[in-house]
Short mmCIF file of C-alpha atoms in Angstrom, two decimals:
data_model
loop_
_atom_site.label_atom_id
_atom_site.label_comp_id
_atom_site.label_asym_id
_atom_site.label_seq_id
_atom_site.Cartn_x
_atom_site.Cartn_y
_atom_site.Cartn_z
CA MET A 1 2.83 -20.52 -19.08
CA ARG A 2 3.09 -20.84 -22.84
CA TYR A 3 5.84 -23.45 -22.77
CA ARG A 4 3.28 -25.86 -21.30
CA GLN A 5 0.75 -25.29 -24.10
CA ALA A 6 0.31 -27.66 -27.04
CA PRO A 7 1.51 -25.27 -29.81
CA TYR A 8 4.93 -25.07 -28.12
CA SER A 9 5.28 -28.80 -27.49
CA PRO A 10 8.10 -30.62 -29.34
CA ASP A 11 5.80 -33.58 -30.12
CA GLY A 12 5.69 -32.85 -33.86
CA GLU A 13 9.48 -32.61 -34.07
CA ILE A 14 9.92 -35.85 -32.15
CA ALA A 15 7.40 -37.67 -34.36
CA ALA A 16 9.08 -36.43 -37.55
CA MET A 17 12.50 -37.48 -36.24
CA LEU A 18 11.30 -40.95 -35.22
CA ASP A 19 9.63 -41.51 -38.59
CA ALA A 20 12.85 -40.46 -40.32
CA LEU A 21 14.81 -42.79 -38.05
CA ARG A 22 12.53 -45.67 -39.01
CA GLY A 23 13.10 -44.80 -42.64
CA GLU A 24 16.88 -44.86 -42.22
CA ILE A 25 16.73 -48.29 -40.58
CA ARG A 26 14.39 -49.55 -43.31
CA LYS A 27 16.87 -48.47 -45.99
CA GLY A 28 19.41 -50.84 -44.50
CA THR A 29 17.24 -53.87 -45.27
CA GLY A 30 15.37 -52.76 -48.38
CA GLY A 31 12.15 -53.93 -46.76
CA SER A 32 9.15 -52.31 -45.17
CA GLY A 33 9.92 -53.57 -41.70
CA GLY A 34 7.58 -55.48 -39.46
CA LEU A 35 7.48 -57.58 -36.35
CA HIS A 36 8.80 -60.77 -37.98
CA THR A 37 10.77 -59.27 -40.87
CA GLN A 38 14.53 -59.77 -41.15
CA ARG A 39 15.87 -56.25 -40.68
CA ASP A 40 18.37 -54.04 -38.97
CA GLU A 41 17.50 -53.82 -35.29
CA LEU A 42 16.96 -50.49 -33.57
CA THR A 43 16.92 -49.92 -29.84
CA LEU A 44 15.41 -46.50 -29.15
CA VAL A 45 16.37 -45.36 -25.65
CA LEU A 46 14.31 -42.48 -24.25
CA ASN A 47 16.84 -41.35 -21.69
CA GLY A 48 14.85 -39.97 -18.78
CA ASP A 49 12.68 -36.91 -18.12
CA ILE A 50 10.48 -37.81 -21.08
CA PHE A 51 7.49 -37.15 -18.82
CA ASP A 52 7.44 -34.28 -16.32
CA LEU A 53 5.57 -35.42 -13.24
CA ASP A 54 7.14 -32.65 -11.17
CA ALA A 55 5.11 -30.05 -13.05
CA PRO A 56 1.97 -28.94 -11.19
CA ARG A 57 -1.34 -30.41 -12.22
CA VAL A 58 -4.08 -28.14 -13.51
CA ILE A 59 -7.45 -28.76 -11.84
CA ASP A 60 -10.40 -26.49 -12.63
CA ASN A 61 -8.04 -24.09 -14.45
CA GLU A 62 -5.80 -23.70 -11.39
CA SER A 63 -2.34 -25.14 -10.78
CA VAL A 64 -2.06 -27.57 -7.87
CA VAL A 65 1.49 -27.48 -6.51
CA HIS A 66 1.31 -29.12 -3.10
CA ASP A 67 0.98 -32.77 -4.13
CA LEU A 68 3.90 -34.54 -5.77
CA PRO A 69 2.72 -37.86 -7.28
CA ARG A 70 4.68 -40.15 -4.97
CA THR A 71 2.43 -43.23 -5.05
CA ALA A 72 0.92 -45.35 -7.81
CA GLU A 73 -2.56 -44.19 -6.78
CA HIS A 74 -1.59 -40.62 -7.68
CA ALA A 75 1.05 -41.23 -10.36
CA VAL A 76 -1.02 -43.47 -12.67
CA PRO A 77 -3.78 -40.87 -13.30
CA ALA A 78 -1.10 -38.19 -13.76
CA MET A 79 0.75 -40.33 -16.31
CA GLU A 80 -2.46 -41.23 -18.15
CA ALA A 81 -3.33 -37.53 -18.37
CA ILE A 82 0.10 -36.79 -19.88
CA LEU A 83 -0.28 -39.59 -22.43
CA ARG A 84 -3.76 -38.33 -23.40
CA ASP A 85 -2.36 -34.83 -23.91
CA HIS A 86 0.43 -36.08 -26.23
CA PRO A 87 -1.16 -38.44 -28.78
CA VAL A 88 1.31 -37.46 -31.52
CA PHE A 89 4.26 -38.58 -29.40
CA VAL A 90 2.57 -41.82 -28.31
CA ALA A 91 1.61 -42.67 -31.90
CA ALA A 92 5.19 -42.05 -33.10
CA VAL A 93 6.66 -44.34 -30.45
CA GLY A 94 4.00 -46.91 -31.30
CA ARG A 95 5.11 -46.89 -34.94
CA VAL A 96 8.68 -47.68 -33.85
CA VAL A 97 7.41 -50.69 -31.91
CA ALA A 98 5.13 -51.71 -34.81
CA ASP A 99 8.22 -51.91 -37.04
CA GLY A 100 9.61 -54.56 -34.70
CA HIS A 101 12.09 -52.38 -32.85
CA THR A 102 12.61 -52.04 -29.10
CA VAL A 103 11.83 -48.92 -27.07
CA VAL A 104 13.50 -48.46 -23.69
CA PHE A 105 12.20 -45.91 -21.16
CA VAL A 106 14.92 -44.97 -18.65
CA ALA A 107 13.62 -43.21 -15.53
CA GLY A 108 14.90 -39.70 -14.84
CA ASN A 109 14.43 -37.42 -11.87
CA HIS A 110 11.28 -35.83 -13.37
CA ASP A 111 9.70 -39.21 -14.17
CA ILE A 112 11.08 -41.41 -11.40
CA GLN A 113 7.52 -42.75 -11.19
CA LEU A 114 8.51 -45.03 -14.10
CA THR A 115 9.98 -47.27 -11.40
CA LEU A 116 6.43 -48.10 -10.25
CA PRO A 117 4.99 -51.24 -11.93
CA GLU A 118 1.54 -49.67 -12.25
CA VAL A 119 2.95 -46.64 -14.10
CA ARG A 120 4.97 -48.89 -16.39
CA ASP A 121 1.84 -50.86 -17.21
CA ALA A 122 -0.02 -47.66 -18.11
CA VAL A 123 2.73 -46.49 -20.47
CA ARG A 124 3.22 -49.92 -22.03
CA ARG A 125 -0.51 -50.30 -22.63
CA ARG A 126 -0.79 -46.97 -24.46
CA VAL A 127 2.32 -47.56 -26.58
CA VAL A 128 1.20 -51.07 -27.54
CA ASP A 129 -2.28 -49.79 -28.41
CA ALA A 130 -0.61 -47.24 -30.70
CA ALA A 131 1.54 -49.98 -32.25
CA LEU A 132 -1.50 -52.18 -32.88
CA HIS A 133 -3.28 -49.24 -34.51
CA ALA A 134 -0.27 -48.64 -36.78
CA LEU A 135 -0.11 -52.32 -37.75
CA ALA A 136 -3.84 -52.44 -38.45
CA ALA A 137 -3.59 -49.36 -40.67
CA ARG A 138 -0.68 -50.87 -42.58
CA ASP A 139 -1.44 -54.60 -42.69
CA GLY A 140 -5.06 -54.89 -41.63
CA ALA A 141 -6.43 -56.17 -38.35
CA PRO A 142 -4.91 -59.49 -37.18
CA ALA A 143 -7.01 -62.60 -36.82
CA ALA A 144 -8.60 -63.02 -33.42
CA SER A 145 -6.49 -66.12 -32.80
CA ASP A 146 -3.28 -64.15 -33.40
CA ALA A 147 -4.24 -60.97 -31.55
CA ARG A 148 -3.11 -62.12 -28.11
CA GLU A 149 0.23 -63.43 -29.38
CA LEU A 150 0.82 -60.21 -31.32
CA ARG A 151 0.09 -58.05 -28.30
CA ALA A 152 2.45 -60.10 -26.13
CA ALA A 153 5.20 -59.74 -28.74
CA LEU A 154 4.71 -55.98 -28.86
CA GLU A 155 4.66 -55.68 -25.08
CA ALA A 156 8.03 -57.45 -24.92
CA ARG A 157 9.49 -54.65 -27.02
CA VAL A 158 8.51 -51.90 -24.56
CA VAL A 159 11.19 -52.05 -21.88
CA PHE A 160 11.74 -50.02 -18.71
CA ARG A 161 14.88 -49.31 -16.73
CA ALA A 162 14.84 -47.73 -13.29
CA TRP A 163 18.50 -46.74 -13.25
CA PHE A 164 20.45 -47.52 -16.44
CA HIS A 165 20.23 -49.56 -19.64
CA ARG A 166 23.03 -51.80 -20.85
CA THR A 167 23.07 -53.02 -24.44
CA ARG A 168 24.65 -56.28 -25.49
CA ASP A 169 27.27 -54.40 -27.49
CA GLY A 170 28.58 -52.49 -24.48
CA VAL A 171 26.63 -49.22 -24.36
CA ILE A 172 25.53 -47.81 -20.98
CA VAL A 173 22.65 -45.32 -21.16
CA GLU A 174 21.68 -43.52 -17.95
CA HIS A 175 19.86 -40.29 -17.21
CA GLY A 176 22.58 -39.01 -14.88
CA ASN A 177 20.62 -37.57 -11.97
CA GLN A 178 22.34 -39.94 -9.53
CA TYR A 179 25.46 -37.75 -9.69
CA ASP A 180 23.55 -34.58 -8.77
CA SER A 181 22.85 -34.46 -5.03
CA TYR A 182 19.75 -32.33 -5.60
CA CYS A 183 18.15 -35.12 -7.67
CA SER A 184 19.75 -38.39 -6.48
CA TYR A 185 18.08 -41.32 -4.71
CA ARG A 186 19.60 -43.76 -2.23
CA TYR A 187 17.95 -46.70 -3.92
CA PRO A 188 17.34 -45.93 -7.62
CA MET A 189 15.66 -49.28 -8.29
CA ALA A 190 13.16 -48.70 -5.48
CA PRO A 191 13.41 -44.96 -4.66
CA PHE A 192 11.23 -45.11 -1.57
CA GLY A 193 11.49 -43.61 1.89
CA ARG A 194 10.25 -45.14 5.11
CA LYS A 195 6.99 -46.15 3.47
CA ARG A 196 7.38 -48.76 0.74
CA GLY A 197 5.68 -47.76 -2.48
CA GLU A 198 5.92 -44.03 -1.71
CA ILE A 199 8.69 -42.26 -3.61
CA GLN A 200 11.10 -40.21 -1.53
CA PRO A 201 11.01 -36.57 -2.65
CA THR A 202 14.29 -34.98 -3.67
CA MET A 203 15.23 -31.36 -3.29
CA GLY A 204 14.93 -30.99 -7.06
CA SER A 205 11.37 -32.31 -7.20
CA LEU A 206 10.28 -30.18 -4.24
CA VAL A 207 11.86 -27.01 -5.61
CA SER A 208 10.28 -27.63 -9.00
CA ARG A 209 6.83 -27.88 -7.42
CA LEU A 210 7.01 -25.49 -4.49
CA LEU A 211 9.30 -22.78 -5.87
CA VAL A 212 9.89 -22.65 -9.62
CA SER A 213 6.28 -23.40 -10.59
CA ARG A 214 4.95 -20.75 -8.18
CA MET A 215 7.24 -17.89 -9.08
CA GLY A 216 5.69 -16.72 -12.29
CA TYR A 217 7.92 -16.43 -15.30
CA PHE A 218 10.49 -19.17 -14.78
CA ASN A 219 10.82 -21.95 -17.34
CA PRO A 220 11.98 -25.16 -15.59
CA HIS A 221 13.42 -26.38 -18.91
CA VAL A 222 15.92 -23.48 -18.97
CA ASP A 223 18.29 -23.45 -15.99
CA SER A 224 19.39 -19.88 -16.67
CA SER A 225 15.81 -18.64 -16.19
CA PHE A 226 15.74 -19.49 -12.48
CA MET A 227 19.34 -20.10 -11.35
CA LEU A 228 19.92 -16.40 -10.69
CA SER A 229 22.15 -14.25 -8.52
CA GLY A 230 20.75 -11.91 -5.90
CA PHE A 231 20.77 -9.07 -8.41
CA GLY A 232 19.17 -11.41 -10.95
CA TYR A 233 16.23 -12.13 -8.65
CA LEU A 234 15.92 -8.41 -7.90
CA ALA A 235 15.73 -7.63 -11.63
CA HIS A 236 13.19 -10.43 -12.11
CA TRP A 237 11.04 -9.00 -9.32
CA ALA A 238 11.24 -5.48 -10.75
CA ARG A 239 10.26 -6.69 -14.20
CA TYR A 240 7.40 -9.04 -13.36
CA TYR A 241 6.24 -8.41 -9.78
CA LEU A 242 6.81 -4.75 -8.90
CA PHE A 243 3.42 -3.58 -10.20
CA SER A 244 1.58 -6.91 -10.09
CA GLY A 245 0.39 -6.82 -6.49
CA ARG A 246 2.08 -10.19 -5.86
CA SER A 247 5.10 -10.84 -3.68
CA LEU A 248 8.07 -12.73 -5.10
CA VAL A 249 9.75 -12.67 -1.69
CA LEU A 250 6.74 -14.27 0.01
CA ALA A 251 6.41 -16.99 -2.64
CA PHE A 252 10.13 -17.75 -2.40
CA ALA A 253 10.21 -17.73 1.40
CA VAL A 254 7.17 -20.00 1.78
CA GLY A 255 8.42 -22.40 -0.89
CA ALA A 256 11.94 -22.52 0.53
CA LEU A 257 10.73 -23.18 4.08
CA ARG A 258 8.32 -25.88 2.92
CA THR A 259 11.08 -27.53 0.90
CA MET A 260 13.44 -27.58 3.88
CA LEU A 261 10.78 -28.84 6.29
CA GLU A 262 9.75 -31.61 3.89
CA LEU A 263 13.35 -32.78 3.46
CA VAL A 264 13.92 -32.79 7.23
CA ARG A 265 10.62 -34.54 7.93
CA ARG A 266 11.26 -37.32 5.41
CA ARG A 267 14.96 -37.94 6.11
CA ASP A 268 15.75 -41.63 6.04
CA PRO A 269 19.25 -42.97 6.79
CA CYS A 270 20.93 -45.38 4.41
CA ARG A 271 20.31 -49.04 5.22
CA ARG A 272 22.86 -51.55 3.95
CA ALA A 273 20.41 -54.39 3.41
CA LEU A 274 18.17 -52.21 1.24
CA ARG A 275 21.14 -50.87 -0.70
CA ARG A 276 22.51 -54.34 -1.42
CA ALA A 277 19.05 -55.54 -2.50
CA ASP A 278 18.78 -52.49 -4.74
CA LEU A 279 22.10 -53.24 -6.44
CA ALA A 280 21.13 -56.88 -6.92
CA ALA A 281 17.86 -55.76 -8.52
CA ALA A 282 19.82 -53.51 -10.90
CA ALA A 283 22.07 -56.39 -11.93
CA ARG A 284 19.01 -58.56 -12.63
CA GLU A 285 17.16 -55.87 -14.59
CA THR A 286 20.11 -54.86 -16.77
CA GLY A 287 22.15 -58.06 -17.00
CA ALA A 288 25.24 -56.19 -15.77
CA PRO A 289 27.72 -58.08 -13.55
CA PHE A 290 27.08 -57.42 -9.86
CA PRO A 291 30.65 -56.23 -9.12
CA ALA A 292 30.35 -53.65 -11.90
CA VAL A 293 27.03 -52.43 -10.49
CA VAL A 294 28.62 -52.05 -7.04
CA LYS A 295 31.45 -49.94 -8.49
CA HIS A 296 28.89 -47.92 -10.44
CA ALA A 297 26.83 -47.15 -7.33
CA ARG A 298 29.88 -45.87 -5.43
CA LEU A 299 29.86 -42.88 -7.77
CA PHE A 300 26.47 -41.60 -6.58
CA ALA A 301 26.20 -38.15 -5.07
CA ARG A 302 24.79 -38.09 -1.55
CA PRO A 303 21.12 -37.04 -1.52
CA ALA A 304 20.52 -33.44 -0.52
CA GLU A 305 18.74 -34.54 2.66
CA ASP A 306 22.19 -35.60 3.94
CA CYS A 307 23.59 -32.12 3.20
CA LEU A 308 21.05 -29.77 4.76
CA GLY A 309 23.60 -26.98 5.05
CA ARG A 310 24.03 -27.03 1.29
CA VAL A 311 20.25 -27.06 0.86
CA ALA A 312 19.91 -24.04 3.15
CA ARG A 313 22.55 -22.24 1.10
CA GLU A 314 20.83 -23.04 -2.18
CA LEU A 315 17.51 -21.78 -0.80
CA TRP A 316 19.08 -18.65 0.75
CA LEU A 317 17.90 -19.73 4.19
CA ASP A 318 21.43 -19.53 5.57
CA ARG A 319 21.78 -15.90 4.53
CA LEU A 320 18.35 -15.12 5.93
CA GLY A 321 19.46 -16.65 9.23
CA LEU A 322 22.65 -14.57 9.24
CA VAL A 323 20.70 -11.39 8.58
CA LEU A 324 18.34 -12.19 11.46
CA VAL A 325 21.26 -12.97 13.78
CA GLY A 326 22.93 -9.72 12.75
CA LEU A 327 19.76 -7.73 13.37
CA VAL A 328 19.23 -9.30 16.80
CA ALA A 329 22.87 -8.65 17.71
CA ALA A 330 22.59 -5.07 16.46
CA LEU A 331 19.47 -4.46 18.53
CA ALA A 332 21.19 -5.95 21.57
CA CYS A 333 24.19 -3.66 21.04
CA LEU A 334 21.92 -0.65 20.76
CA TRP A 335 20.06 -1.69 23.89
CA TRP A 336 23.22 -1.98 25.98
CA MET A 337 25.37 0.62 24.18
CA PRO A 338 23.25 3.31 22.45
CA GLU A 339 26.42 5.10 21.37
CA GLY A 340 27.41 2.10 19.23
CA LEU A 341 24.85 2.82 16.50
CA ALA A 342 27.29 2.82 13.56
CA PRO A 343 29.02 -0.51 14.39
CA ALA A 344 25.65 -2.11 15.11
CA VAL A 345 24.24 -1.08 11.72
CA LEU A 346 27.28 -2.60 9.97
CA LEU A 347 27.16 -5.91 11.87
CA ALA A 348 24.61 -7.75 9.69
CA PRO A 349 26.15 -6.88 6.30
CA THR A 350 29.64 -7.63 7.66
CA LEU A 351 28.55 -11.09 8.77
CA LEU A 352 26.94 -11.71 5.39
CA VAL A 353 30.01 -10.66 3.39
CA ALA A 354 32.34 -12.71 5.61
CA TYR A 355 30.11 -15.77 5.22
CA GLU A 356 29.95 -15.41 1.44
CA CYS A 357 33.75 -15.33 1.27
CA ALA A 358 34.27 -18.21 3.70
CA VAL A 359 31.59 -20.57 2.31
CA PRO A 360 31.42 -20.26 -1.48
CA LYS A 361 28.31 -21.61 -3.15
CA PRO A 362 28.82 -24.47 -5.65
CA THR A 363 28.03 -23.31 -9.16
CA LEU A 364 25.66 -25.10 -11.51
CA ASP A 365 28.58 -25.58 -13.87
CA ALA A 366 30.46 -27.47 -11.15
CA VAL A 367 27.49 -29.80 -10.69
CA TRP A 368 27.32 -30.49 -14.43
CA GLN A 369 31.07 -31.10 -14.59
CA GLY A 370 30.65 -33.66 -11.81
CA VAL A 371 27.99 -35.45 -13.85
CA ASN A 372 30.24 -35.48 -16.93
CA GLY A 373 33.16 -36.77 -14.87
CA ALA A 374 31.02 -39.59 -13.51
CA ALA A 375 30.40 -40.83 -17.06
CA ARG A 376 34.13 -41.57 -17.45
CA ARG A 377 34.20 -43.56 -14.22
CA VAL A 378 31.03 -45.45 -15.18
CA ALA A 379 32.78 -46.53 -18.39
CA ARG A 380 35.67 -47.94 -16.37
CA ALA A 381 33.36 -49.74 -13.95
CA HIS A 382 31.55 -51.56 -16.77
CA ARG A 383 34.40 -51.60 -19.31
CA ALA A 384 31.85 -50.03 -21.62
CA LYS A 385 32.35 -48.96 -25.21
CA ALA A 386 30.07 -45.98 -24.73
CA VAL A 387 28.34 -44.09 -21.92
CA VAL A 388 25.44 -41.77 -22.70
CA PHE A 389 23.91 -39.44 -20.11
CA GLY A 390 21.24 -36.75 -20.13
CA HIS A 391 20.18 -34.52 -17.21
CA THR A 392 22.47 -31.54 -17.87
CA HIS A 393 20.66 -30.35 -21.05
CA ASN A 394 24.12 -29.82 -22.59
CA PRO A 395 24.71 -31.89 -25.76
CA GLU A 396 28.08 -33.62 -25.78
CA GLY A 397 29.79 -36.12 -28.03
CA SER A 398 33.43 -37.16 -27.95
CA TRP A 399 35.58 -40.24 -28.49
CA GLU A 400 38.28 -40.83 -25.89
CA ASP A 401 40.62 -43.79 -26.38
CA GLY A 402 38.00 -45.64 -28.38
CA VAL A 403 35.17 -45.01 -25.87
CA PHE A 404 32.29 -42.70 -26.75
CA PHE A 405 30.95 -40.27 -24.16
CA GLY A 406 27.74 -38.50 -25.02
CA ASN A 407 24.99 -36.38 -23.58
CA THR A 408 21.64 -36.27 -25.33
CA GLY A 409 20.90 -32.66 -24.45
CA SER A 410 17.21 -31.81 -24.42
CA TRP A 411 14.13 -31.81 -26.64
CA SER A 412 12.03 -29.92 -24.11
CA ALA A 413 10.01 -26.74 -24.67
CA ALA A 414 12.94 -24.48 -23.84
CA PHE A 415 12.63 -20.81 -24.79
CA GLU A 416 14.70 -17.78 -23.83
CA ASP A 417 11.65 -15.51 -23.52
CA ILE A 418 8.28 -15.86 -21.82
CA ALA A 419 6.49 -15.34 -25.14
CA CYS A 420 8.19 -18.51 -26.43
CA THR A 421 9.45 -16.86 -29.61
CA LYS A 422 13.19 -17.57 -29.14
CA PRO A 423 13.97 -21.30 -28.92
CA VAL A 424 17.05 -22.10 -26.87
CA PHE A 425 17.98 -24.96 -29.19
CA GLU A 426 18.59 -24.23 -32.85
CA ALA A 427 18.84 -27.98 -33.49
CA ARG A 428 17.72 -31.07 -31.59
CA PRO A 429 20.46 -33.45 -30.43
CA LEU A 430 20.47 -37.24 -30.33
CA VAL A 431 23.12 -39.92 -29.98
CA TRP A 432 23.13 -42.62 -32.66
CA LEU A 433 25.57 -45.50 -32.18
CA ARG A 434 25.92 -48.54 -34.44
CA SER A 435 27.52 -51.96 -34.35
CA GLU A 436 27.69 -54.70 -36.96
CA ASP A 437 25.60 -57.86 -36.68
CA GLY A 438 27.70 -60.74 -35.41
CA ALA A 439 30.59 -58.46 -34.48
CA ALA A 440 33.04 -59.62 -31.82
CA PRO A 441 32.51 -58.30 -28.27
CA ASP A 442 35.54 -56.05 -28.62
CA ALA A 443 34.54 -54.70 -32.05
CA PRO A 444 34.35 -50.90 -32.08
CA LEU A 445 31.16 -48.91 -32.31
CA SER A 446 30.57 -46.12 -34.78
CA GLY A 447 28.36 -43.05 -34.93
CA GLY A 448 28.08 -40.36 -32.30
CA LEU A 449 26.25 -37.12 -31.59
CA LEU A 450 23.91 -36.00 -34.36
CA MET A 451 21.37 -33.24 -34.69
CA TRP A 452 17.88 -33.19 -36.14
CA LYS A 453 17.52 -30.00 -38.13
CA ASP A 454 15.68 -29.04 -41.31
CA GLU A 455 13.85 -32.39 -41.28
CA ARG A 456 17.03 -34.47 -41.56
CA PHE A 457 19.89 -35.93 -39.54
CA GLN A 458 23.15 -33.98 -39.65
CA PRO A 459 26.51 -34.22 -37.88
CA TRP A 460 26.46 -32.12 -34.74
CA ARG A 461 28.08 -28.73 -35.08
CA ALA A 462 29.48 -26.70 -32.21
CA ASP A 463 27.62 -23.63 -33.49
CA ALA A 464 24.31 -25.51 -33.11
CA ARG A 465 24.67 -25.30 -29.35
CA PRO A 466 22.24 -23.19 -27.31
CA SER A 467 22.77 -19.47 -27.69
CA VAL A 468 22.36 -18.97 -23.93
CA PRO A 469 25.61 -19.45 -21.98
CA ARG A 470 26.57 -23.10 -21.50
CA LYS A 471 29.82 -24.55 -20.21
CA ALA A 472 29.83 -28.19 -21.27
CA GLU A 473 32.63 -29.58 -23.40
CA VAL A 474 32.64 -28.80 -27.10
CA ALA A 475 31.29 -31.73 -29.09
CA LYS A 476 33.55 -33.37 -31.63
CA ARG A 477 32.45 -34.49 -35.06
CA PRO A 478 31.17 -38.09 -34.81
CA ARG A 479 32.77 -40.97 -36.60
CA PRO A 480 31.20 -42.09 -39.88
CA ALA A 481 28.24 -44.39 -39.34
CA LEU A 482 28.22 -48.07 -40.19
CA ARG A 483 25.19 -50.20 -40.91
CA PRO A 484 23.37 -52.56 -38.49
CA GLN A 485 22.57 -52.55 -35.31
CA ALA A 486 21.60 -49.16 -34.04
CA THR A 487 21.13 -47.71 -30.60
CA ALA A 488 19.60 -44.25 -30.61
CA ALA A 489 19.13 -42.26 -27.44
CA MET A 490 17.26 -39.05 -26.85
CA ARG A 491 16.06 -37.08 -23.88
CA GLY A 492 12.86 -35.12 -23.35
#
């Protein structure tokens, strides 16, 4: 698909934005920046799904969809391949680190492998190499005696968070997948199943691999391209499969059954000792008080493996089962009462209609509203000044009683058409929050939701939202920005 090809990658936009961000921070000090220079401090938070390890690998020009990278042995080569394919992005992040700023990678549902130490080491090594290259180009190569100390200092500025990041001025940044049952993990700090070191697959990761990536012209970055109604799938089949010699129904049925079987096979009940250890690990990694972390975790959505009926409904397996039951019952009626042909024919569709009315399917909008609602409760749990999520792809920015709630939207290769000529996003969103050096703990933040458009930062406008239908809250104009310290968050 074109959206996976280099010309349609957002790497150039991201690099230009990060270089402009560095320039804005540099203006605040009047200096050129540097590892030991007195300057405004930037914390760049890359808020999950920066890397897509759910996408199928390409081996010998063919997509491989059956093997999710669940272990370090598999995930490290996959991550290294991604980093090799995106040198512009890696170099841009390296320049941020070379200026003496901190970069935080928060794991999302598409790059949950960032919880693995080996994967973190691979990313940190490439970013630090890029930072060293930038420093050498600017200041010359360091003396051999200083090289080790310099590398250690740079490595300390590449930080990873498995669940959420908490800044010292009261900002909580989290991807948000833990409030979506299709993408949530029981233990976000160590998202493993029965086998330690092997990541538990979620319904979202399995569907991405076994369904969306195998069904032709769906773009996983655009929810509206694959979250279709029955008539929507029929129209998709007529447009792309009718004369292709391939079966959409077969691909869907096989993928849906494999997804369900995999979830059933790998079900693992919640264990209190592991959960408590997971929460303690989160408190240690983030510096958040343990009671606040406990309250935070109570907001999680139950993983889909605990709600197999909902999974069956999402995959249309329940309706398939009803149709089969109706057909069997109809055949039985015809066998015993041949004169009952008309009632027998109507039995299957009657069952299906009655089921649809009695058991409504949760909408995608309802899921996203649940994620947005969780942000408000997270703020109360941590008494935070700001909570920033991602995951929903819907940019949001609003101040409520002095607390900022934001969503960093998406910078992914999202297009409305398969030819990739109509970008979904007219502008790229980011959240930029600021606090003053030495400010009191209760001092307010400033800033808010911005957009990167026409090679510059601009206040977010409601009309810059995606042109495809979205139902998130309308963003409000951010407060005027102050000077030091900055926390910028973006999502891939």
